[in-house]
mmCIF file of C-alpha atoms in Angstrom:
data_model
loop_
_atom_site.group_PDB
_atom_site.id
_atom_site.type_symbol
_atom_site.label_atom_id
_atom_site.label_comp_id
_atom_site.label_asym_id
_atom_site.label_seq_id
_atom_site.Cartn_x
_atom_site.Cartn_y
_atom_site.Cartn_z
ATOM 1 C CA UNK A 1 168.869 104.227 60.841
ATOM 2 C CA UNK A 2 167.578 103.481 57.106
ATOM 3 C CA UNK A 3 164.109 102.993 59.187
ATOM 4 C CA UNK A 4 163.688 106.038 60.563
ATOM 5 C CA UNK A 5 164.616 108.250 57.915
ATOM 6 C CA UNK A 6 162.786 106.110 55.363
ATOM 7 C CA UNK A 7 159.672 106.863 53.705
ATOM 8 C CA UNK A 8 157.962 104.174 55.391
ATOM 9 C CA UNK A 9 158.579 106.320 58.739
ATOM 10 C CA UNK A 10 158.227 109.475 57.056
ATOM 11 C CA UNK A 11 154.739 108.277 56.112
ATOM 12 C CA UNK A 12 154.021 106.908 59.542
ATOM 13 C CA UNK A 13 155.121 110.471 61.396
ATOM 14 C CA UNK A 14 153.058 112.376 59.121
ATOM 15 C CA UNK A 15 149.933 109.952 59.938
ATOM 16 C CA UNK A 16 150.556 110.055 63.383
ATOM 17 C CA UNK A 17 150.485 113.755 63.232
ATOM 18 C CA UNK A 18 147.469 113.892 61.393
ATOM 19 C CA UNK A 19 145.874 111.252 64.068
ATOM 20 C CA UNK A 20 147.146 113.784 66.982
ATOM 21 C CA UNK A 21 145.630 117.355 65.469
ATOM 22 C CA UNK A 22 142.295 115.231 64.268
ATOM 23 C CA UNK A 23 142.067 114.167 68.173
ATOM 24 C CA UNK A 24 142.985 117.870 69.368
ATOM 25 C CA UNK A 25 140.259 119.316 67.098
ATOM 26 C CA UNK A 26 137.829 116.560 68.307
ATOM 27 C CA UNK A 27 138.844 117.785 71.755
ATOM 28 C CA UNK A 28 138.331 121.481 70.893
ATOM 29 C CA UNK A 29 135.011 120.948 69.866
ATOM 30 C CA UNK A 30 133.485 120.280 72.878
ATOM 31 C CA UNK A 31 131.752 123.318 73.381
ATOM 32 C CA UNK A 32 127.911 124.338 73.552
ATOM 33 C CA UNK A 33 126.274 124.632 70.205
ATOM 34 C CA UNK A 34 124.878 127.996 68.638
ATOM 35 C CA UNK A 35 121.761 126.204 68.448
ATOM 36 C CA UNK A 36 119.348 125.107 70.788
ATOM 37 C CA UNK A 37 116.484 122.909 71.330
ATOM 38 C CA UNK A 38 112.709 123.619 70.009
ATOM 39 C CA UNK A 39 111.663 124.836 73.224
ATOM 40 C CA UNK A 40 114.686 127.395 73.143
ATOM 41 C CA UNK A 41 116.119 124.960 76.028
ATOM 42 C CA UNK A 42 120.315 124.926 75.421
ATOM 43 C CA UNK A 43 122.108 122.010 74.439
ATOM 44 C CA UNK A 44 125.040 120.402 75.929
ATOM 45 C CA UNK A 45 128.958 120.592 74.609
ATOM 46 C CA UNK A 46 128.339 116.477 74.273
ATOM 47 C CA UNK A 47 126.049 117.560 71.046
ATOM 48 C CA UNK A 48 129.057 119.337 69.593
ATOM 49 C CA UNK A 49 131.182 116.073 70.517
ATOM 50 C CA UNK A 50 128.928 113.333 69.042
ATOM 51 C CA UNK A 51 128.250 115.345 66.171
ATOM 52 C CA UNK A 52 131.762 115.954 65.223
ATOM 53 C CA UNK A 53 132.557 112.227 66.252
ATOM 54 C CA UNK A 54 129.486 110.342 63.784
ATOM 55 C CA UNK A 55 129.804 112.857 61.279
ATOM 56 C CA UNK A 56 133.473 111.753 60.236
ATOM 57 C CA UNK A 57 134.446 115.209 60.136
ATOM 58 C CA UNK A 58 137.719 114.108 61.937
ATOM 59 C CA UNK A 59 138.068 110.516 59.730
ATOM 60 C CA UNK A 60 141.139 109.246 61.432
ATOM 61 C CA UNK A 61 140.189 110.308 64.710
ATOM 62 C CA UNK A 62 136.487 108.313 64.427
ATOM 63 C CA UNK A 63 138.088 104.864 63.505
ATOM 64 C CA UNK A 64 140.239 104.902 66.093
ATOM 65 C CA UNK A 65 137.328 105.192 68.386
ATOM 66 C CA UNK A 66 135.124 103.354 66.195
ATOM 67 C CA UNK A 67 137.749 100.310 66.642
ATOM 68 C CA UNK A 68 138.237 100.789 70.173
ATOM 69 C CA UNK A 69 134.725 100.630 71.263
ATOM 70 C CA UNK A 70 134.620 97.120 69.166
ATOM 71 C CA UNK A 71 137.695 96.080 70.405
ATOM 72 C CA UNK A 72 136.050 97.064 73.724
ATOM 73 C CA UNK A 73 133.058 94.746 73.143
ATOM 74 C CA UNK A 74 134.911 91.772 72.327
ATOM 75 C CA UNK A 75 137.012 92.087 75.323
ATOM 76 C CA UNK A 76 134.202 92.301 77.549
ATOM 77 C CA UNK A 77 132.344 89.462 76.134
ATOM 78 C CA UNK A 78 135.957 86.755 75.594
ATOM 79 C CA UNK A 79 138.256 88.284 78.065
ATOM 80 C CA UNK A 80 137.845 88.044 81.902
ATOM 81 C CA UNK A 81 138.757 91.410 83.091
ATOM 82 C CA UNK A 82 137.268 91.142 86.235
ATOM 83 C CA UNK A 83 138.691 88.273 87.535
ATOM 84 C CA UNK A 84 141.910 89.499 85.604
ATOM 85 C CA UNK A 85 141.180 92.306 87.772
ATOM 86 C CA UNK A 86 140.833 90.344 91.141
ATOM 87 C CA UNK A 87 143.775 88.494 90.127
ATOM 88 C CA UNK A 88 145.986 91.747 89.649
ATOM 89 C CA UNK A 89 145.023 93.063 93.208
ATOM 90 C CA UNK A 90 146.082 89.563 95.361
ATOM 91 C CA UNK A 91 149.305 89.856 93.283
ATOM 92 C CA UNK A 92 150.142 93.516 94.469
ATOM 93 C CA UNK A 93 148.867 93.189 97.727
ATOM 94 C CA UNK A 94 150.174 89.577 98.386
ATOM 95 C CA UNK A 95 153.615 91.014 97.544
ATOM 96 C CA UNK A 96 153.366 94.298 99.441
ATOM 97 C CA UNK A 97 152.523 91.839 102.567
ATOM 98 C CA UNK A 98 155.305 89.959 102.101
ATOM 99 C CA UNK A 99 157.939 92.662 101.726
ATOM 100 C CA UNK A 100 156.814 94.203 104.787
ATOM 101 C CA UNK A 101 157.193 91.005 106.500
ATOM 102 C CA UNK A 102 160.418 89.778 104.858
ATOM 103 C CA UNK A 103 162.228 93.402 105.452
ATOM 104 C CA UNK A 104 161.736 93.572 109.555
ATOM 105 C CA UNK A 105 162.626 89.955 109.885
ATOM 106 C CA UNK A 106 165.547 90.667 108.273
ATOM 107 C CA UNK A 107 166.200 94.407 108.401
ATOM 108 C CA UNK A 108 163.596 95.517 110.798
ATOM 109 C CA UNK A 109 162.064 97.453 108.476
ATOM 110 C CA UNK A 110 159.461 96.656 105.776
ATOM 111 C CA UNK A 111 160.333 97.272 102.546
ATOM 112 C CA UNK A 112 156.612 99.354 101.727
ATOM 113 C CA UNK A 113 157.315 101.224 104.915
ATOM 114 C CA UNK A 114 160.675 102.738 103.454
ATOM 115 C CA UNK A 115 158.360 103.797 100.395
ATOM 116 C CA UNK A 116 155.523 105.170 102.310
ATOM 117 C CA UNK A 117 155.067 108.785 100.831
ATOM 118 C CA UNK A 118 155.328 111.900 103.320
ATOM 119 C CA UNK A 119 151.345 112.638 101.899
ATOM 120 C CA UNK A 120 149.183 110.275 100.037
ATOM 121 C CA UNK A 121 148.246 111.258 96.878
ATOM 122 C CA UNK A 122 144.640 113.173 96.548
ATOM 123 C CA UNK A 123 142.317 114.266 93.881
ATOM 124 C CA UNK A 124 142.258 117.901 93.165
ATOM 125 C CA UNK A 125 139.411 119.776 94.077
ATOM 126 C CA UNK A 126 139.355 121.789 90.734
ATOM 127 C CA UNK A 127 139.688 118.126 88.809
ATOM 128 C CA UNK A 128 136.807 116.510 90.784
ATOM 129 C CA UNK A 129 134.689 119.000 90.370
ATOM 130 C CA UNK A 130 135.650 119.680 85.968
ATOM 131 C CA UNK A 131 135.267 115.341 86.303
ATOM 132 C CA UNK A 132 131.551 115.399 87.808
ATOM 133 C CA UNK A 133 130.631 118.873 85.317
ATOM 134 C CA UNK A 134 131.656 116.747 82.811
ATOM 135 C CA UNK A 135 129.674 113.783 83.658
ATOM 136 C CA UNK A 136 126.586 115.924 84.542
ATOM 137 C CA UNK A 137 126.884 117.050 80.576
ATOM 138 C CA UNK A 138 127.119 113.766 79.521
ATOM 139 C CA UNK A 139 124.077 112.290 81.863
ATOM 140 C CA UNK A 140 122.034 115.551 80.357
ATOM 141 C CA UNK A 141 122.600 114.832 76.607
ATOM 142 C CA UNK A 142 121.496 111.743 76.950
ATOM 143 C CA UNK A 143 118.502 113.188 78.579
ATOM 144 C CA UNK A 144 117.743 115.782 76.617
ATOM 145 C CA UNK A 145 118.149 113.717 73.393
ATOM 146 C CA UNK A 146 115.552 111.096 74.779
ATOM 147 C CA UNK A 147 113.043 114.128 75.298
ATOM 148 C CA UNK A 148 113.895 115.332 71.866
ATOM 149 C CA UNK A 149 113.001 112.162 69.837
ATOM 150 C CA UNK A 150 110.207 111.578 72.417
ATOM 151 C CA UNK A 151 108.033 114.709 71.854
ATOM 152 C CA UNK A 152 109.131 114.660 67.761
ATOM 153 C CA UNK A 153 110.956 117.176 67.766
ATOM 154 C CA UNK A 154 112.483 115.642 64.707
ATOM 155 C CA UNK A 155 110.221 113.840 63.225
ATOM 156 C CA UNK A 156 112.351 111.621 60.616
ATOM 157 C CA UNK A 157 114.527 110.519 63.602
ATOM 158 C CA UNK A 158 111.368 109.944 66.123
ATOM 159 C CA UNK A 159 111.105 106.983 63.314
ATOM 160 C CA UNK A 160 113.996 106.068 62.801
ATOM 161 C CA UNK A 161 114.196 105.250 66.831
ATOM 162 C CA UNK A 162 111.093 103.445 66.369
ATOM 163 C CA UNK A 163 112.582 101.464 63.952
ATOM 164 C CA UNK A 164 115.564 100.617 65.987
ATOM 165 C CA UNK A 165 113.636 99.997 69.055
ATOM 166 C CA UNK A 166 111.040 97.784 66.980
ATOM 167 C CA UNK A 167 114.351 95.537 65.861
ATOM 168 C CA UNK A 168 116.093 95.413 68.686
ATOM 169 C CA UNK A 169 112.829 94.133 70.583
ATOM 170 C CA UNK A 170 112.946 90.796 67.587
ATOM 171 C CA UNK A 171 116.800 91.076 67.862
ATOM 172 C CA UNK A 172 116.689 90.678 71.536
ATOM 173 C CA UNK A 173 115.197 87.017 71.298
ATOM 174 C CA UNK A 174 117.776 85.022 69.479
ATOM 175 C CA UNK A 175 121.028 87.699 69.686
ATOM 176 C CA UNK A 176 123.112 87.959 73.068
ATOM 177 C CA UNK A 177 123.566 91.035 74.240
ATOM 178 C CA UNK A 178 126.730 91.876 73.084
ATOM 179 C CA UNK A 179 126.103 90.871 69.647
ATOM 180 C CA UNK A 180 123.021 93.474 69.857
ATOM 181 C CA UNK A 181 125.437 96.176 71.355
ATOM 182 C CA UNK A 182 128.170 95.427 68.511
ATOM 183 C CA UNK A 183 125.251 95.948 65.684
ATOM 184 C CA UNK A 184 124.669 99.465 67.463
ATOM 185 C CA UNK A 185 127.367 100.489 67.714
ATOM 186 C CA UNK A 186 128.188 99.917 64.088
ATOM 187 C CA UNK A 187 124.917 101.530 62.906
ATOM 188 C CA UNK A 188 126.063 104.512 65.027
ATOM 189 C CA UNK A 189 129.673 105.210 63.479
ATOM 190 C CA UNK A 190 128.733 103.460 59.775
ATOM 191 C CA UNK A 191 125.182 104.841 58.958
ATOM 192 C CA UNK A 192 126.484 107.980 58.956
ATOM 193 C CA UNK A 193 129.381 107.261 56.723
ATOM 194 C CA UNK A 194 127.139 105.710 54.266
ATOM 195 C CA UNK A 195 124.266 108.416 53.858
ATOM 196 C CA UNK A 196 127.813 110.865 53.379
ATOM 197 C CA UNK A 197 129.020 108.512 50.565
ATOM 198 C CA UNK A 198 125.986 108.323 48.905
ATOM 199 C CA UNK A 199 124.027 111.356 49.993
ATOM 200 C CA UNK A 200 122.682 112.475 46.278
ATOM 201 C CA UNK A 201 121.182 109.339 46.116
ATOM 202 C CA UNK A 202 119.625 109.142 49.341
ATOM 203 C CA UNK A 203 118.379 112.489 49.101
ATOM 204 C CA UNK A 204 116.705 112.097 45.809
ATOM 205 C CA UNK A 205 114.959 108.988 46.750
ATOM 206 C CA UNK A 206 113.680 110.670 50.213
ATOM 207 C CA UNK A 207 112.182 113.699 48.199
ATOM 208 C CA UNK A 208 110.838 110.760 45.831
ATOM 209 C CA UNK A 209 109.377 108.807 48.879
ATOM 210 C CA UNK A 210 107.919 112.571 50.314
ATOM 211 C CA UNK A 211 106.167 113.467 47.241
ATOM 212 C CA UNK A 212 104.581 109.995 47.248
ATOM 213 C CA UNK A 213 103.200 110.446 50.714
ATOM 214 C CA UNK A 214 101.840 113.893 50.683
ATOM 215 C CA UNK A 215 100.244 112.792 47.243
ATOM 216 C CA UNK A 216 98.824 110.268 48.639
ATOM 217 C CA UNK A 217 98.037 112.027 51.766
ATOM 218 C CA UNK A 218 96.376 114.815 49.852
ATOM 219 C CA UNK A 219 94.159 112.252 48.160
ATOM 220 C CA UNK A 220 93.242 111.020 51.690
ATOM 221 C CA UNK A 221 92.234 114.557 52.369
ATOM 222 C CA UNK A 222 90.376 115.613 49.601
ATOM 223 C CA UNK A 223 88.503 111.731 49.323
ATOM 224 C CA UNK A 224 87.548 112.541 53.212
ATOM 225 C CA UNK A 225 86.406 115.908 52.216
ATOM 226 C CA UNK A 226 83.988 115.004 49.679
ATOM 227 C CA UNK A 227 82.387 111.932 51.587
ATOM 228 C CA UNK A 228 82.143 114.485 54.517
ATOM 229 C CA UNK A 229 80.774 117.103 52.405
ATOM 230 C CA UNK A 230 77.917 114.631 51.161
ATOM 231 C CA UNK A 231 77.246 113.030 54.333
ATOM 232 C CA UNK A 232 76.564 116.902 55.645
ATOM 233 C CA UNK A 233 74.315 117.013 52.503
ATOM 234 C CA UNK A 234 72.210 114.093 53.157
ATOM 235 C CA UNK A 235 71.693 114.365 56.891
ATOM 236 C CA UNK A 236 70.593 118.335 56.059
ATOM 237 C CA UNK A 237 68.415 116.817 53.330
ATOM 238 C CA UNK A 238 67.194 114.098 56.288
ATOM 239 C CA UNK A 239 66.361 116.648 58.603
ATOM 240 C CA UNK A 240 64.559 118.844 56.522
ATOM 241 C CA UNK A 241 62.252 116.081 55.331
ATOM 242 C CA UNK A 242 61.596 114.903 58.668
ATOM 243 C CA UNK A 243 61.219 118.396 60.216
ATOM 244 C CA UNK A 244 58.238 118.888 57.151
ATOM 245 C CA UNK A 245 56.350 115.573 58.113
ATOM 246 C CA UNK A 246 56.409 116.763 61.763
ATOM 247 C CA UNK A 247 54.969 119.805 60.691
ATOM 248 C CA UNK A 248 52.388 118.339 59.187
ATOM 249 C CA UNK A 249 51.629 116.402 61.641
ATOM 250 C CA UNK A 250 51.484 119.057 64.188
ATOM 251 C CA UNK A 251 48.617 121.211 61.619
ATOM 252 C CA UNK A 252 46.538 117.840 61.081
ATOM 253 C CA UNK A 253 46.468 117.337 64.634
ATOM 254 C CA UNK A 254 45.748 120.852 65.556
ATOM 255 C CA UNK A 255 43.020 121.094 62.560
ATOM 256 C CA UNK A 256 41.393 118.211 63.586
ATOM 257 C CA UNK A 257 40.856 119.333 67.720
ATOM 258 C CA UNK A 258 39.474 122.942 66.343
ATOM 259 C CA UNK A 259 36.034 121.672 66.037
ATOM 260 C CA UNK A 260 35.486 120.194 69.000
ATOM 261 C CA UNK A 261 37.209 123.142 70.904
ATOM 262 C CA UNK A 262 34.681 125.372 69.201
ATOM 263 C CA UNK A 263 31.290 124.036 69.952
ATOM 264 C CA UNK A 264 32.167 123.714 73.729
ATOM 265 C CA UNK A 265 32.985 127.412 73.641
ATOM 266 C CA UNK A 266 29.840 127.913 71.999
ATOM 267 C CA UNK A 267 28.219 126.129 74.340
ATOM 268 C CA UNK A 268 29.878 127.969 77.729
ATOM 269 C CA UNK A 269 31.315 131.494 76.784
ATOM 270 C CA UNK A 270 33.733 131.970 73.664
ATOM 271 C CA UNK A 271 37.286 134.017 74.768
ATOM 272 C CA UNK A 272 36.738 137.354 75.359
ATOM 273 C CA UNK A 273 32.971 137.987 76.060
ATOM 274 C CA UNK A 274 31.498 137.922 79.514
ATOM 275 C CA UNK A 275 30.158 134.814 81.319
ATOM 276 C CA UNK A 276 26.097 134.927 81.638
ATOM 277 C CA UNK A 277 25.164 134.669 85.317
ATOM 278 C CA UNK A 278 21.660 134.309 86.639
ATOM 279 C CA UNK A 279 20.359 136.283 90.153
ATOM 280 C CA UNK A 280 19.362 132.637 91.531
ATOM 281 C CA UNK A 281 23.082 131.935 91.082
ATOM 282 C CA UNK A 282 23.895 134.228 94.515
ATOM 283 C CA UNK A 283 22.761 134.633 97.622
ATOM 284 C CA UNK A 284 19.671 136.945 99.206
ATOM 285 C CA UNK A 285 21.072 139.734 100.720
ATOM 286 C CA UNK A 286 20.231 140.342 104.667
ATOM 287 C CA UNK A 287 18.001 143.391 105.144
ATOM 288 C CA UNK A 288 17.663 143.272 108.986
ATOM 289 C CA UNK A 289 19.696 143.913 111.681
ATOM 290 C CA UNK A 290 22.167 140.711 112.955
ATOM 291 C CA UNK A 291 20.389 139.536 115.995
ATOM 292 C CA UNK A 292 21.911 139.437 119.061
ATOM 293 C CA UNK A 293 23.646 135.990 120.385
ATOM 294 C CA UNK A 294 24.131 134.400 117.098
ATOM 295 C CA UNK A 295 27.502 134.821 115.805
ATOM 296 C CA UNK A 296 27.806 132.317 112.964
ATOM 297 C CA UNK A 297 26.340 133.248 109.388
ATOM 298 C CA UNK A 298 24.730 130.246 108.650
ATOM 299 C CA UNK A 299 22.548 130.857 111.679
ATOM 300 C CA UNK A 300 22.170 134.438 110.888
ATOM 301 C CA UNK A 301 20.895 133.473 107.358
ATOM 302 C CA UNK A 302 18.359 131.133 108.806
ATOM 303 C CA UNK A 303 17.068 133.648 111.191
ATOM 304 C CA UNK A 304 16.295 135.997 108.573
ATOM 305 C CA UNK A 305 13.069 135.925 105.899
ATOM 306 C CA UNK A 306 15.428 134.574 103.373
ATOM 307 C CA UNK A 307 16.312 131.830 105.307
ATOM 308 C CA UNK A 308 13.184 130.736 105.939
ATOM 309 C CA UNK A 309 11.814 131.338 102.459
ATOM 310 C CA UNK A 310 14.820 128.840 101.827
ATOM 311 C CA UNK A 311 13.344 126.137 104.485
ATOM 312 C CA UNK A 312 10.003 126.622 103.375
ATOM 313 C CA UNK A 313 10.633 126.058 99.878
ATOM 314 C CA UNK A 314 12.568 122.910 100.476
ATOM 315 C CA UNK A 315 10.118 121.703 102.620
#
């Protein structure tokens, strides 16, 4: 009687109360966030859930599940549950068996059978169907968070996942697997605790960090800048002196072709003026009649007094 009343239980009710509204408000919080994704895509009501769960805004209601997912771990890896499990089932149904044999031997009626429920117990429609909405959330945060960190949407914790990836793949070689699962899962619920204990600190010596990179990067830039800027210079100055030589090149060649190109247009006809033909150059012209029978011209020509001015001459 001293117990209950005590301040011992007094102090245990009013933790266990605590414990009870910290898991109701963890509960509560399951709804979808005012905020959405980059691409304007909504989030899930799991975002609302992990973030109140990791950020210890409910403290008493995170160790509990902090300690029962290691707990969790441990029994998985030094407990057999599934032959526990196996074990369990021949029990029940070994027994059942047994007591329906036993009772009709003895009372013609099985023990089970006498038990046997008017209707077997089913699922609700309304619960299946909140269980697999539920689950659909759950398979879609995990989705959507994967896309997030994948396409930087964050940039800080697109790192920090390539960190953790990066480790786990050393980790991997030399830890078993629930070791590696246990050091998650304790980065998950702790890290958070940690950067909330000492956030001033953490968040001064990030802004140090940034300022030290975009220094540095700036440097970068402008040291980039001016070797670009002077490379631009040279290769203009480059091309400039080689476009001058070509230049040249092209007048010497052209100066030195002139002459030649002048005296043999002296010596045929220069542009412009008219080309001086001789009369020998063309043909007589016929001045008698075509004679009849002879239809080709060469035979007309040699018919005529021309023609045979022509033969004579050659001859």
């Amino acid at each position: 009687m001293l117990i209950r009343t005590g301040p011992v239980a007094e102090n245990v009710k009013n933790q266990s109360a605590k414990t009870s509204s910290e898991f109701r408000n963890l509960a509560d919080s399951r709804s979808p966030p005012n905020k959405s994704a980059a691409n304007g895509q909504p989030l899930t009501h799991y975002h609302s859930f992990f973030y109140n769960l990791l950020s210890w805004e409910n403290p008493r209601a995170t160790s509990v599940s902090f300690l029962t997912t290691v707990l969790s771990i441990f029994a998985a890896r030094y407990l057999p549950a599934l032959r526990w499990t196996f074990k369990v089932l021949y029990i029940v149904l070994g027994t059942s068996a047994a007591l329906e044999l036993g009772g009709k031997m003895v009372f013609s009626q099985g023990l089970p059978t006498s038990f046997r429920p008017k209707k077997y117990y089913t699922i609700p429609r309304e619960a299946l169907e909140a269980s697999l909405e539920d689950v659909e959330q759950l398979i879609n945060f995990f989705v959507i968070e994967f896309q997030r960190i994948l396409f930087a949407e964050k940039p800080a914790t697109t790192i920090a996942a390539f960190l953790a990836s990066f480790i786990s793949y050393w980790l991997i070689k030399f830890t078993p697997f629930w070791g590696l699962s246990l050091i998650t899962v304790s980065m998950m619920y702790l890290g958070p605790l940690v950067y909330m204990t000492n956030k001033e600190v953490i968040d001064r010596n990030l802004e140090n960090a940034t300022n030290i990179v975009n220094r540095q990067a700036t440097q970068v830039k402008d040291l980039a800048g001016h070797h670009t800027s002077r490379a631009i210079e040279t290769t203009k100055a480059y091309a400039g002196d080689y476009t001058s030589k070509a230049q040249n090149y092209i007048g010497s060649a052209r100066g030195g072709a002139s002459p030649k190109n002048t005296n043999k247009s002296g010596a045929t006809a220069g542009p412009g003026s008219a080309p001086a033909y001789q009369s020998s150059d063309f043909p007589h012209a016929p001045k008698q009649e075509p004679m009849p029978g002879v239809t080709s011209h060469q035979e007309q020509y040699q018919n005529s007094k021309f023609g045979g001015q022509a033969e004579a001459a050659a001859s």
